[in-house]
XYZ file of C-alpha atoms in Angstrom:
711
model
C 70.406 4.234 80.000
C 67.836 6.148 77.805
C 64.346 4.212 76.305
C 65.539 3.587 72.492
C 63.108 5.128 70.409
C 59.974 4.033 68.302
C 61.055 3.060 64.934
C 59.083 5.474 62.571
C 60.477 4.576 59.007
C 61.501 1.216 57.390
C 62.926 0.192 54.296
C 60.824 -1.596 51.866
C 60.501 -2.171 48.046
C 57.385 -1.207 46.048
C 56.569 -2.454 43.108
C 54.715 -0.164 40.384
C 53.435 -0.373 36.875
C 56.376 1.847 36.415
C 59.240 -0.023 37.538
C 60.127 -1.237 41.232
C 61.917 1.079 43.854
C 63.152 0.620 46.838
C 62.259 3.321 49.263
C 62.026 4.332 53.104
C 58.297 4.925 54.506
C 57.403 7.044 56.980
C 55.040 5.516 59.636
C 53.934 8.852 60.963
C 53.201 9.967 57.849
C 49.510 9.775 56.315
C 49.037 7.108 53.779
C 47.375 9.022 51.213
C 50.382 11.123 51.260
C 52.942 8.218 50.866
C 51.203 6.952 48.283
C 50.917 10.321 46.349
C 54.636 10.390 46.930
C 55.246 7.203 45.460
C 52.862 8.361 42.369
C 54.299 11.041 41.312
C 58.049 9.572 41.610
C 56.519 7.064 39.304
C 54.862 8.900 37.260
C 51.731 7.501 38.035
C 48.758 10.647 37.693
C 45.415 10.486 40.080
C 46.700 8.968 43.121
C 43.489 8.639 45.131
C 43.008 6.036 43.072
C 46.103 4.079 43.899
C 46.229 2.168 47.955
C 49.246 -0.021 49.097
C 49.239 -3.288 49.256
C 51.152 -6.180 50.467
C 53.134 -8.478 48.038
C 55.004 -11.794 48.222
C 54.200 -13.821 51.165
C 51.577 -11.651 53.000
C 48.446 -10.080 50.620
C 46.114 -7.689 51.930
C 45.330 -3.666 51.304
C 47.398 -1.291 53.723
C 45.609 0.862 55.682
C 45.927 3.427 58.346
C 44.790 1.089 60.989
C 46.933 -2.665 60.092
C 50.039 -0.013 58.327
C 52.075 -0.542 62.061
C 52.672 -4.188 60.990
C 54.961 -3.266 58.095
C 58.546 -4.687 58.456
C 62.140 -3.727 57.232
C 62.423 -5.468 53.865
C 58.457 -6.089 53.545
C 57.739 -6.026 49.796
C 54.497 -3.872 48.536
C 53.034 -3.121 45.660
C 51.059 0.344 44.388
C 47.356 -1.225 42.946
C 44.549 0.340 42.668
C 42.848 1.272 45.518
C 39.379 -0.641 47.277
C 37.699 2.270 45.948
C 38.420 1.882 42.312
C 38.006 -1.326 42.520
C 34.424 -1.430 44.347
C 33.280 1.064 41.784
C 34.403 -1.221 38.334
C 32.767 -4.439 40.086
C 29.564 -2.891 41.245
C 29.163 -1.446 37.139
C 29.939 -4.231 35.794
C 27.201 -6.469 38.018
C 24.623 -3.662 37.617
C 24.963 -2.987 33.680
C 27.624 -5.504 31.888
C 27.156 -8.858 29.656
C 27.155 -11.939 31.403
C 31.100 -12.466 30.049
C 31.729 -9.347 31.699
C 29.344 -10.334 35.127
C 31.760 -13.033 35.400
C 35.113 -11.247 35.151
C 33.757 -8.756 38.053
C 32.412 -11.984 40.482
C 35.940 -13.555 39.652
C 37.881 -10.022 40.816
C 35.429 -10.035 43.998
C 35.755 -13.511 44.670
C 39.460 -12.710 44.841
C 39.293 -9.686 47.146
C 36.617 -10.655 49.425
C 38.730 -11.930 52.097
C 40.501 -8.399 52.575
C 38.837 -7.068 55.562
C 39.671 -3.754 53.695
C 38.157 -4.245 50.613
C 35.182 -5.758 52.244
C 34.376 -2.646 54.538
C 34.151 -0.549 51.155
C 31.982 -3.232 49.036
C 30.059 -3.288 52.052
C 28.682 0.028 52.101
C 28.231 1.188 48.957
C 26.037 -1.576 49.420
C 27.488 -4.153 46.773
C 26.101 -7.628 48.918
C 22.532 -5.965 48.207
C 23.343 -5.982 44.965
C 24.067 -9.505 44.802
C 21.594 -10.308 47.101
C 18.640 -8.386 44.377
C 20.385 -10.519 41.343
C 20.185 -13.724 43.511
C 16.248 -13.173 43.977
C 15.624 -12.255 40.939
C 17.135 -15.465 39.532
C 19.186 -13.349 37.304
C 22.603 -15.603 38.082
C 21.992 -19.542 37.527
C 25.007 -22.342 37.102
C 28.264 -20.972 37.634
C 27.974 -17.965 38.070
C 25.024 -18.133 41.030
C 27.807 -20.333 42.298
C 30.379 -17.569 42.145
C 27.638 -14.786 43.242
C 27.137 -17.741 46.377
C 30.908 -18.139 46.975
C 31.546 -14.041 47.157
C 28.625 -13.434 49.562
C 30.554 -16.811 52.212
C 33.667 -14.923 51.463
C 31.781 -11.292 52.580
C 30.177 -13.118 55.896
C 33.197 -14.227 57.213
C 34.156 -10.450 58.622
C 30.857 -10.322 60.065
C 29.818 -6.789 58.758
C 26.969 -8.479 57.803
C 25.095 -11.906 58.477
C 23.019 -14.513 56.694
C 19.618 -13.312 57.936
C 20.152 -10.691 54.597
C 19.397 -14.079 52.541
C 15.144 -13.715 52.338
C 13.559 -16.580 51.415
C 13.240 -15.993 47.871
C 16.974 -16.191 47.860
C 16.794 -19.976 50.396
C 14.098 -20.598 47.704
C 16.651 -20.062 44.480
C 18.985 -21.675 46.017
C 17.184 -24.625 46.715
C 15.216 -24.532 43.065
C 19.045 -24.761 41.749
C 19.553 -27.353 44.375
C 16.879 -29.787 43.381
C 17.392 -29.122 39.314
C 17.545 -32.718 37.735
C 19.897 -31.189 35.265
C 23.453 -31.892 34.550
C 24.872 -29.279 37.642
C 28.629 -28.182 38.387
C 29.702 -30.349 41.167
C 31.070 -27.321 42.447
C 28.121 -25.140 41.768
C 25.941 -28.306 43.914
C 29.016 -27.969 46.586
C 28.639 -24.433 47.322
C 24.894 -24.898 47.858
C 24.790 -27.432 50.371
C 27.147 -25.354 51.741
C 25.547 -21.972 51.943
C 22.308 -23.863 52.772
C 24.392 -24.758 56.086
C 25.358 -21.861 56.698
C 21.998 -20.144 56.845
C 20.551 -23.201 58.662
C 22.990 -22.675 61.341
C 22.887 -19.204 61.980
C 19.470 -18.432 60.951
C 16.212 -20.111 62.927
C 13.754 -19.039 60.338
C 15.566 -20.104 57.680
C 15.390 -23.557 59.000
C 11.595 -25.001 57.880
C 12.324 -23.323 54.842
C 15.512 -25.596 53.920
C 14.033 -28.542 55.729
C 11.162 -28.692 53.531
C 12.367 -27.296 50.382
C 15.602 -30.024 49.579
C 14.000 -33.521 49.259
C 15.610 -36.541 51.046
C 16.225 -38.357 47.714
C 18.387 -35.416 46.851
C 20.902 -36.194 49.924
C 20.824 -39.540 48.950
C 21.784 -38.602 45.138
C 24.668 -36.027 46.037
C 26.195 -38.661 48.511
C 25.142 -41.400 45.919
C 26.413 -39.650 42.359
C 28.406 -36.775 44.038
C 31.976 -36.430 44.694
C 33.907 -36.316 47.896
C 33.315 -32.427 48.802
C 29.658 -32.591 47.391
C 28.686 -36.017 50.369
C 30.715 -33.807 52.939
C 28.436 -30.894 52.632
C 25.579 -33.012 52.350
C 26.235 -34.742 55.416
C 27.361 -31.199 57.094
C 23.964 -30.203 56.208
C 22.220 -33.058 57.383
C 23.619 -32.378 60.947
C 23.192 -29.273 61.309
C 19.428 -29.625 60.102
C 19.337 -33.088 62.919
C 21.121 -31.100 66.058
C 19.243 -27.606 64.820
C 15.736 -29.568 64.527
C 13.157 -30.539 67.206
C 12.343 -34.696 67.631
C 9.884 -34.640 65.488
C 12.229 -33.577 63.152
C 14.811 -35.195 64.272
C 13.047 -38.321 64.057
C 11.856 -37.912 60.197
C 15.625 -37.112 59.458
C 16.685 -40.837 60.903
C 14.314 -42.524 58.699
C 15.002 -40.471 55.672
C 18.925 -42.024 56.120
C 17.575 -45.588 57.120
C 14.606 -45.587 54.361
C 17.141 -44.730 51.587
C 19.867 -46.609 52.657
C 21.979 -43.112 53.013
C 24.796 -45.268 55.442
C 25.487 -47.568 52.995
C 26.069 -45.446 49.927
C 28.195 -43.471 52.540
C 29.756 -46.467 53.272
C 30.196 -47.662 49.623
C 31.183 -44.239 48.252
C 34.279 -43.830 51.451
C 35.141 -47.194 50.280
C 35.337 -46.507 46.138
C 36.933 -42.988 46.343
C 38.914 -43.007 49.753
C 40.547 -40.670 51.118
C 38.970 -39.599 54.624
C 41.234 -36.618 55.599
C 40.642 -35.264 58.948
C 37.563 -32.368 58.163
C 35.538 -34.959 56.354
C 36.530 -38.023 59.369
C 34.827 -34.884 61.878
C 31.616 -34.370 59.571
C 31.146 -38.471 59.900
C 31.905 -38.900 63.347
C 29.002 -36.084 63.791
C 26.437 -38.004 62.219
C 27.952 -41.580 63.699
C 27.221 -39.639 66.706
C 24.490 -38.471 66.301
C 22.470 -41.252 65.063
C 23.540 -42.952 67.673
C 22.757 -41.159 70.322
C 19.072 -41.648 68.489
C 19.563 -45.250 70.478
C 19.559 -43.016 73.670
C 15.363 -43.304 73.801
C 15.304 -46.613 72.873
C 17.828 -47.819 75.443
C 15.839 -45.246 78.520
C 12.749 -47.203 77.513
C 10.831 -49.142 79.719
C 9.354 -52.720 79.529
C 5.607 -53.737 78.900
C 5.058 -57.486 80.279
C 1.758 -57.472 79.390
C 2.383 -56.426 75.440
C 1.056 -59.069 73.638
C 3.951 -58.052 70.712
C 6.439 -58.491 73.149
C 5.101 -61.960 73.688
C 5.376 -63.049 70.901
C 8.851 -61.660 70.346
C 10.006 -63.973 73.305
C 9.038 -66.837 70.918
C 11.554 -66.031 68.608
C 13.889 -67.003 71.415
C 12.406 -70.425 71.902
C 11.886 -70.970 68.344
C 15.387 -69.790 67.027
C 17.317 -71.425 70.209
C 15.538 -74.577 70.741
C 14.439 -75.160 66.919
C 10.657 -75.377 67.683
C 7.569 -73.288 67.226
C 4.794 -72.567 70.793
C 2.362 -72.024 68.075
C 2.410 -75.664 67.056
C 2.572 -77.360 70.783
C -0.231 -78.507 72.591
C -0.094 -75.601 75.162
C -2.737 -77.199 77.128
C -0.409 -79.614 78.001
C 2.537 -77.640 78.777
C 0.038 -75.000 80.877
C 0.814 -71.945 81.964
C 4.367 -72.996 83.113
C 5.519 -74.230 79.775
C 8.526 -73.891 78.350
C 10.016 -73.181 81.934
C 13.166 -75.930 80.878
C 13.977 -73.894 77.750
C 13.667 -70.622 80.216
C 16.024 -72.107 82.602
C 18.447 -73.187 80.329
C 18.387 -69.765 78.562
C 19.132 -68.500 82.381
C 15.920 -66.644 82.978
C 14.871 -66.115 86.626
C 10.988 -65.683 86.190
C 9.882 -68.725 83.845
C 6.066 -68.065 84.614
C 6.679 -64.548 83.241
C 10.009 -64.582 81.316
C 9.721 -60.735 80.418
C 9.856 -59.673 84.152
C 13.756 -60.626 83.533
C 13.961 -57.321 81.250
C 12.000 -55.075 83.732
C 15.586 -53.329 84.761
C 17.230 -50.498 82.989
C 18.040 -51.024 79.666
C 16.413 -54.066 79.954
C 13.659 -53.684 76.695
C 16.519 -52.551 74.677
C 18.781 -55.311 75.715
C 14.929 -57.701 74.933
C 14.889 -55.840 71.413
C 18.849 -56.479 70.462
C 18.472 -60.002 71.587
C 15.224 -60.840 69.356
C 16.959 -59.273 66.316
C 20.113 -61.312 67.397
C 17.608 -64.153 67.227
C 15.799 -63.615 63.316
C 18.540 -62.062 61.599
C 21.464 -64.243 62.751
C 19.408 -67.337 63.662
C 22.407 -69.945 63.158
C 24.708 -68.277 65.466
C 22.146 -67.972 67.885
C 21.032 -71.320 67.604
C 24.650 -72.777 67.892
C 25.418 -70.295 71.001
C 22.556 -71.891 73.230
C 22.320 -75.164 72.380
C 26.363 -74.600 73.756
C 25.531 -72.974 76.294
C 22.662 -75.994 77.457
C 25.879 -78.377 76.786
C 27.189 -76.908 79.583
C 26.571 -77.758 83.592
C 23.888 -75.545 85.098
C 27.117 -73.991 87.037
C 28.738 -72.857 83.881
C 25.653 -71.390 81.942
C 25.937 -67.822 80.835
C 23.037 -66.023 81.653
C 21.552 -64.856 78.234
C 18.777 -62.295 80.029
C 21.779 -60.892 81.880
C 24.574 -60.870 79.648
C 22.285 -59.180 76.734
C 21.387 -56.370 79.456
C 25.146 -55.784 80.805
C 26.128 -56.179 76.451
C 23.937 -53.433 75.966
C 24.881 -51.117 78.587
C 28.602 -52.230 77.651
C 28.189 -50.855 74.173
C 26.051 -47.525 74.937
C 29.194 -46.805 77.417
C 31.746 -47.720 74.969
C 30.301 -45.226 71.841
C 28.775 -43.131 74.273
C 25.347 -43.458 73.656
C 23.781 -40.535 75.968
C 25.858 -38.370 76.358
C 26.919 -34.826 75.054
C 28.711 -35.053 71.230
C 32.610 -34.169 71.790
C 34.428 -32.031 69.409
C 37.079 -34.592 69.218
C 36.060 -38.565 68.739
C 36.423 -41.356 66.653
C 34.955 -42.374 63.192
C 34.324 -45.790 62.515
C 33.657 -47.162 59.090
C 32.433 -49.507 60.063
C 29.085 -47.595 61.193
C 28.123 -46.910 57.879
C 28.351 -50.292 56.820
C 24.886 -51.539 57.596
C 21.576 -49.494 58.420
C 21.286 -51.319 61.727
C 24.747 -50.910 63.015
C 24.338 -50.893 66.938
C 21.684 -54.435 66.158
C 24.417 -56.244 64.490
C 27.598 -55.533 66.505
C 25.599 -56.805 69.313
C 24.893 -59.286 67.954
C 28.482 -60.202 67.082
C 29.489 -59.680 70.112
C 26.789 -61.727 71.912
C 28.269 -65.142 70.201
C 31.955 -63.402 71.972
C 30.205 -63.088 75.203
C 29.356 -66.576 74.596
C 33.041 -67.423 73.744
C 34.886 -65.680 76.431
C 32.648 -66.897 78.906
C 33.724 -70.675 78.361
C 37.453 -69.925 77.607
C 37.025 -68.582 80.924
C 35.156 -71.460 82.321
C 33.139 -69.538 84.492
C 29.786 -69.211 86.816
C 27.017 -66.815 87.115
C 28.815 -65.408 90.194
C 31.534 -64.516 87.633
C 29.673 -62.533 85.223
C 31.128 -59.116 86.076
C 35.068 -60.305 85.460
C 33.744 -62.052 81.606
C 31.880 -58.435 80.977
C 35.660 -56.992 82.106
C 37.578 -58.996 79.725
C 35.035 -58.670 76.375
C 35.310 -54.966 77.465
C 39.164 -55.263 76.993
C 38.034 -57.411 73.454
C 36.096 -54.627 72.008
C 38.102 -51.793 72.648
C 41.515 -52.947 71.970
C 40.021 -53.721 68.727
C 38.185 -51.197 68.030
C 41.715 -49.349 68.678
C 43.624 -51.763 66.562
C 41.376 -51.234 63.607
C 39.130 -48.046 63.627
C 38.860 -48.174 60.420
C 37.781 -51.870 59.842
C 35.775 -51.952 56.690
C 32.583 -53.357 57.982
C 31.549 -55.463 61.215
C 32.580 -58.741 59.602
C 36.366 -57.222 59.615
C 36.219 -56.078 62.967
C 34.737 -59.563 64.181
C 38.171 -60.964 62.801
C 39.665 -58.626 64.757
C 38.044 -59.439 68.332
C 38.903 -62.834 67.054
C 42.567 -62.457 67.322
C 41.947 -61.378 71.101
C 40.891 -64.060 72.854
C 40.989 -64.394 76.535
C 44.158 -65.872 76.378
C 45.504 -63.133 74.801
C 44.275 -60.346 76.802
C 45.603 -61.998 80.047
C 48.688 -61.815 78.513
C 48.828 -58.306 77.054
C 47.055 -57.080 80.567
C 49.797 -58.988 82.371
C 52.911 -57.049 80.224
C 51.435 -53.919 80.788
C 50.526 -54.333 83.886
C 54.496 -55.659 84.017
C 55.493 -52.532 82.106
C 53.963 -49.774 84.056
C 55.285 -50.935 87.414
C 58.836 -50.933 85.744
C 58.296 -47.432 84.136
C 57.019 -46.124 87.520
C 59.994 -47.858 88.781
C 62.511 -45.849 86.199
C 63.677 -43.121 85.346
C 62.449 -41.398 82.252
C 65.882 -42.640 80.962
C 64.592 -45.554 80.534
C 61.804 -44.912 79.326
C 63.782 -43.019 76.233
C 65.961 -46.208 75.743
C 63.374 -48.694 75.071
C 61.697 -46.255 72.234
C 65.191 -45.766 70.565
C 65.935 -49.231 70.917
C 62.379 -49.623 69.191
C 63.302 -49.708 65.558
C 66.355 -52.090 66.100
C 63.659 -54.774 67.884
C 61.441 -54.415 64.653
C 63.892 -55.606 62.610
C 64.640 -58.167 64.340
C 60.882 -59.243 64.469
C 61.018 -58.563 60.409
C 63.994 -60.583 60.267
C 62.320 -63.440 61.927
C 59.365 -63.946 59.959
C 61.196 -63.239 56.626
C 63.283 -66.838 57.717
C 59.870 -68.146 58.131
C 58.783 -67.578 55.164
C 62.382 -68.753 54.218
C 62.152 -72.117 56.062
C 58.817 -72.685 53.734
C 55.221 -74.594 54.676
C 52.867 -76.375 53.411
C 49.050 -74.843 52.786
C 45.699 -76.451 51.982
C 44.807 -76.304 48.451
C 41.367 -75.004 47.359
C 40.107 -74.545 44.269
C 38.944 -72.241 41.692
C 35.477 -72.159 43.944
C 37.056 -71.828 47.276
C 36.576 -75.891 47.429
C 38.910 -77.570 49.864
C 40.889 -80.435 48.030
C 40.791 -83.241 49.543
C 44.592 -84.376 50.636
C 45.984 -81.999 47.884
C 48.239 -78.711 49.229
C 50.295 -76.301 48.185
C 53.804 -75.652 49.595
C 55.458 -72.352 49.579
C 58.663 -70.920 50.253
C 60.794 -67.695 49.797
C 64.050 -67.982 48.088
C 67.447 -67.314 49.722
C 67.832 -64.554 48.574
C 64.650 -63.189 49.564
C 63.247 -62.400 45.842
C 61.185 -64.425 44.261
C 58.662 -67.227 45.571
C 58.738 -70.732 44.621
C 55.244 -72.561 45.516
C 53.692 -75.758 44.089
C 51.488 -79.047 44.200
C 52.306 -81.228 47.004
C 50.617 -84.293 48.147
C 49.525 -85.253 52.522
C 52.624 -86.824 53.314
C 55.150 -83.983 52.095
C 56.467 -82.383 55.236
C 59.006 -80.556 53.211
C 59.845 -79.827 49.523
C 63.064 -78.114 48.085
C 63.190 -75.039 45.747
C 63.902 -77.400 43.272
C 61.034 -79.322 43.084
C 58.254 -76.015 43.081
C 57.626 -74.950 39.707
C 56.100 -71.590 40.075
C 57.293 -68.594 40.972
C 56.172 -65.154 41.720
C 58.702 -61.937 42.231
C 58.523 -60.350 45.598
C 59.025 -57.247 43.043
C 55.741 -58.120 41.166
C 53.793 -58.113 44.081
C 50.780 -55.772 44.356
C 49.435 -55.854 47.043
C 48.654 -58.948 50.782
C 44.820 -59.044 51.694
C 42.937 -60.734 53.902
C 40.238 -62.356 54.969
C 36.868 -61.713 53.241
C 38.892 -59.546 50.376
C 40.118 -62.893 49.311
C 38.676 -65.107 46.397
C 38.621 -68.407 48.107
C 36.740 -66.645 51.123
C 33.941 -65.135 49.197
C 30.586 -65.813 49.673
C 31.752 -68.339 52.318
C 29.769 -68.933 56.089
C 32.722 -71.103 57.612
C 34.663 -67.976 59.930
C 37.677 -70.771 59.847
C 38.454 -70.130 56.350
C 37.759 -66.823 56.269
C 39.602 -65.712 59.510
C 42.859 -67.312 57.840
C 42.748 -67.122 54.528
C 45.174 -64.735 52.829
C 46.100 -63.742 48.657
C 49.229 -62.721 47.716
C 48.139 -60.500 44.849
C 51.067 -59.653 41.192
C 50.961 -56.110 40.025
C 50.761 -57.552 36.242
C 46.985 -58.859 36.440
C 47.499 -62.521 36.686
C 46.504 -64.969 38.980
C 47.259 -64.260 42.859
C 48.344 -67.063 45.112
C 45.390 -67.974 46.820
C 46.189 -69.589 50.564
C 44.742 -70.778 53.529
C 46.633 -71.012 56.531
C 46.776 -73.893 59.020
C 46.119 -71.279 62.130
C 45.529 -67.558 62.938
C 49.335 -67.949 64.274
C 50.714 -69.307 60.691
C 48.859 -66.750 59.117
C 49.851 -63.578 60.697
C 53.780 -64.247 60.656
C 53.657 -64.958 56.777
C 51.708 -61.899 56.316
C 54.116 -60.018 58.488
C 56.705 -61.747 56.677
C 54.971 -60.476 53.532
C 54.811 -57.233 54.497
C 58.409 -56.825 55.670
C 59.564 -57.874 52.049
C 57.357 -55.180 50.310
C 58.415 -52.662 52.870
C 54.782 -52.215 54.997
C 54.629 -51.759 58.663
C 54.609 -55.236 60.135
C 51.455 -54.437 62.950
C 50.097 -58.034 63.478
C 49.340 -58.604 67.178
C 51.633 -61.761 67.073
C 54.386 -59.272 65.770
C 53.210 -56.959 68.747
C 53.652 -59.423 71.379
C 57.073 -60.761 69.791
C 58.407 -56.677 69.897
C 57.278 -56.378 73.218
C 59.122 -59.273 74.559
C 62.536 -58.851 72.895
C 61.998 -54.461 73.973
C 61.762 -55.921 77.878
C 64.772 -58.630 77.286
C 66.685 -56.280 75.658
C 65.691 -53.691 78.598
C 66.406 -56.002 81.578
C 70.057 -57.214 80.218
C 70.858 -53.571 79.465
C 69.917 -52.304 83.224
C 71.827 -55.409 85.241
C 75.111 -53.636 85.827
C 72.622 -50.794 87.312
C 70.852 -53.127 90.026
C 71.131 -51.150 92.884
C 71.751 -47.910 91.522
C 69.655 -44.939 91.495
C 69.036 -43.951 88.012
C 67.904 -39.724 87.977
C 65.225 -38.654 86.703
C 66.712 -36.133 84.659
C 70.225 -36.129 82.999
C 73.000 -34.333 85.029
C 73.994 -30.417 83.962
C 76.337 -30.192 81.369
C 79.315 -28.873 83.106
C 80.227 -25.060 81.840
C 83.160 -24.754 79.853
C 86.514 -24.085 81.251
C 88.181 -20.294 80.997
C 90.255 -21.682 78.357
C 91.040 -24.685 75.839
C 94.898 -24.695 76.619
C 95.580 -28.347 77.704
C 98.602 -28.641 80.657
C 100.656 -32.305 80.497
C 102.075 -33.134 83.705
């Protein structure tokens, strides 16, 4: 059999200023001859001024190198050649008015992404014209913005590099960026983007940009600028941090802390929202860089002779036992003063307590513990006093726990590890300038709580921290975009030891079941998930229909004694009826409830600190179970406080089901897992003892004919 011949001619459509043509292109013919032929047929003079370009879905000039990509049915157009367009642009940039220069820059920006055009423009030194004008300060505002955008596009072809930008060019861009006048947002975004590109590729430009753009300008862009400006500012900070030496990195860290940049980023994100994938990656990079800065503290060693550390140690006594060592008779207590208190805290070396921290991560843990005691003194006092009240064998050792928790958080947030390309951005990281210390303080309370729930002894400390690890990791997975640390604390508060054990047992059983079953069972489980979720939603709506009694709070968020609010859903599921009732009321008919809220008018269901009745309160028991039903017409929301977390989850799930939102509380996920397990077991009863294949049986081939024969 002979080989098929290579296709050398294709039928295409060609658009010209004199009309469209349907023609056959000979791909073996020189392109200039093809263009000349098309010009002749279209009545166009000077064919050397024309070129072919793709139209429709494809874009770009056609040259000898890429003409083989033309396919049958492609739509082409006869346009002015790159050389002609380049000459017009260069002439206007050299001699025309500012308005005409703006037109030329717009044309250049539209063509710069085309590699054929870029080669021609750069070979005619067009880029040098842009750089010269940039050095001389000829362009300002939008004109400067267009010049920089054109340079960015031209750089993408790797024909010229950012080394082309001289110090004068950089100073010109920095001057524009530092201008305090009203500037176009796009101009600022482009200036920041160009500065980042230069720093990233030209090490000699680092010092110019590092010293040329004050830190307060970054803070200004983050607070006052758009999301794009925020992103470009953070990208530039990331690049300066990565490319800088340790001294420069410390200056960046100090500026971010001193100017509250993290909190400013958090406020901008919570106000403007819409964190896309690219911005999340940028914020993850800054998050990783700042968290990795703790590695130096983690590796630091502790000097027990340091008087500053000795003074800090006394904070643990001051806030843990409400005593002030400076006011006591030190001579009376002797060299082993406070030995009873140190023993109660779990110190081994009561004569020299700082020795307990002479381990890897010890000094870091000590600093975190002192931060906890000083900045969250009420919580610290409470956990210490509760711990002291336990029998000696059931006390949680404070020093060892603080070291293990510091190490655990470092592992979870990968402190000290190389920064990966992909990771999780946590919004709560930006909610506080001292994120790690704040998270340590919150998690230290969790450690003591879990310790009590497990009735642990000192020998069980590793088991306790395995559960704490599960609590923190699962909370991060459940709610990676927790708005702040308090919201994150509320998430892992809903994961007590009992819930973690239930989840681990359930996952273990599921894993064993899946390991012993085929892919078909997994597919069956996935196919049943939607139906089971509908059952969960139906159950939650029934809970609302049955109604419940909630404690009443006044407008100031204060509990009204012996007064309650009874709420229930109408039988048709369209209206929430509610009204006041007394302490003796266990059930209220809809007719007795004088107020109502139409479900269709509900705008949102808020929980926790976002509820008016929880704001400004220190009682976590109220904050964790508060929820508000917010109408869309601006009326007063229905503010409620559930008697328990379980009731909160069921009511919020029911309201979300009515509104068509996802039902994803821990309670709902647990019920979904139970229902799926039960349904799978019921469906597999008849297959007991039958081996289910890993893959479905093959489909038999079609019969020879489809004639049916009846016997």
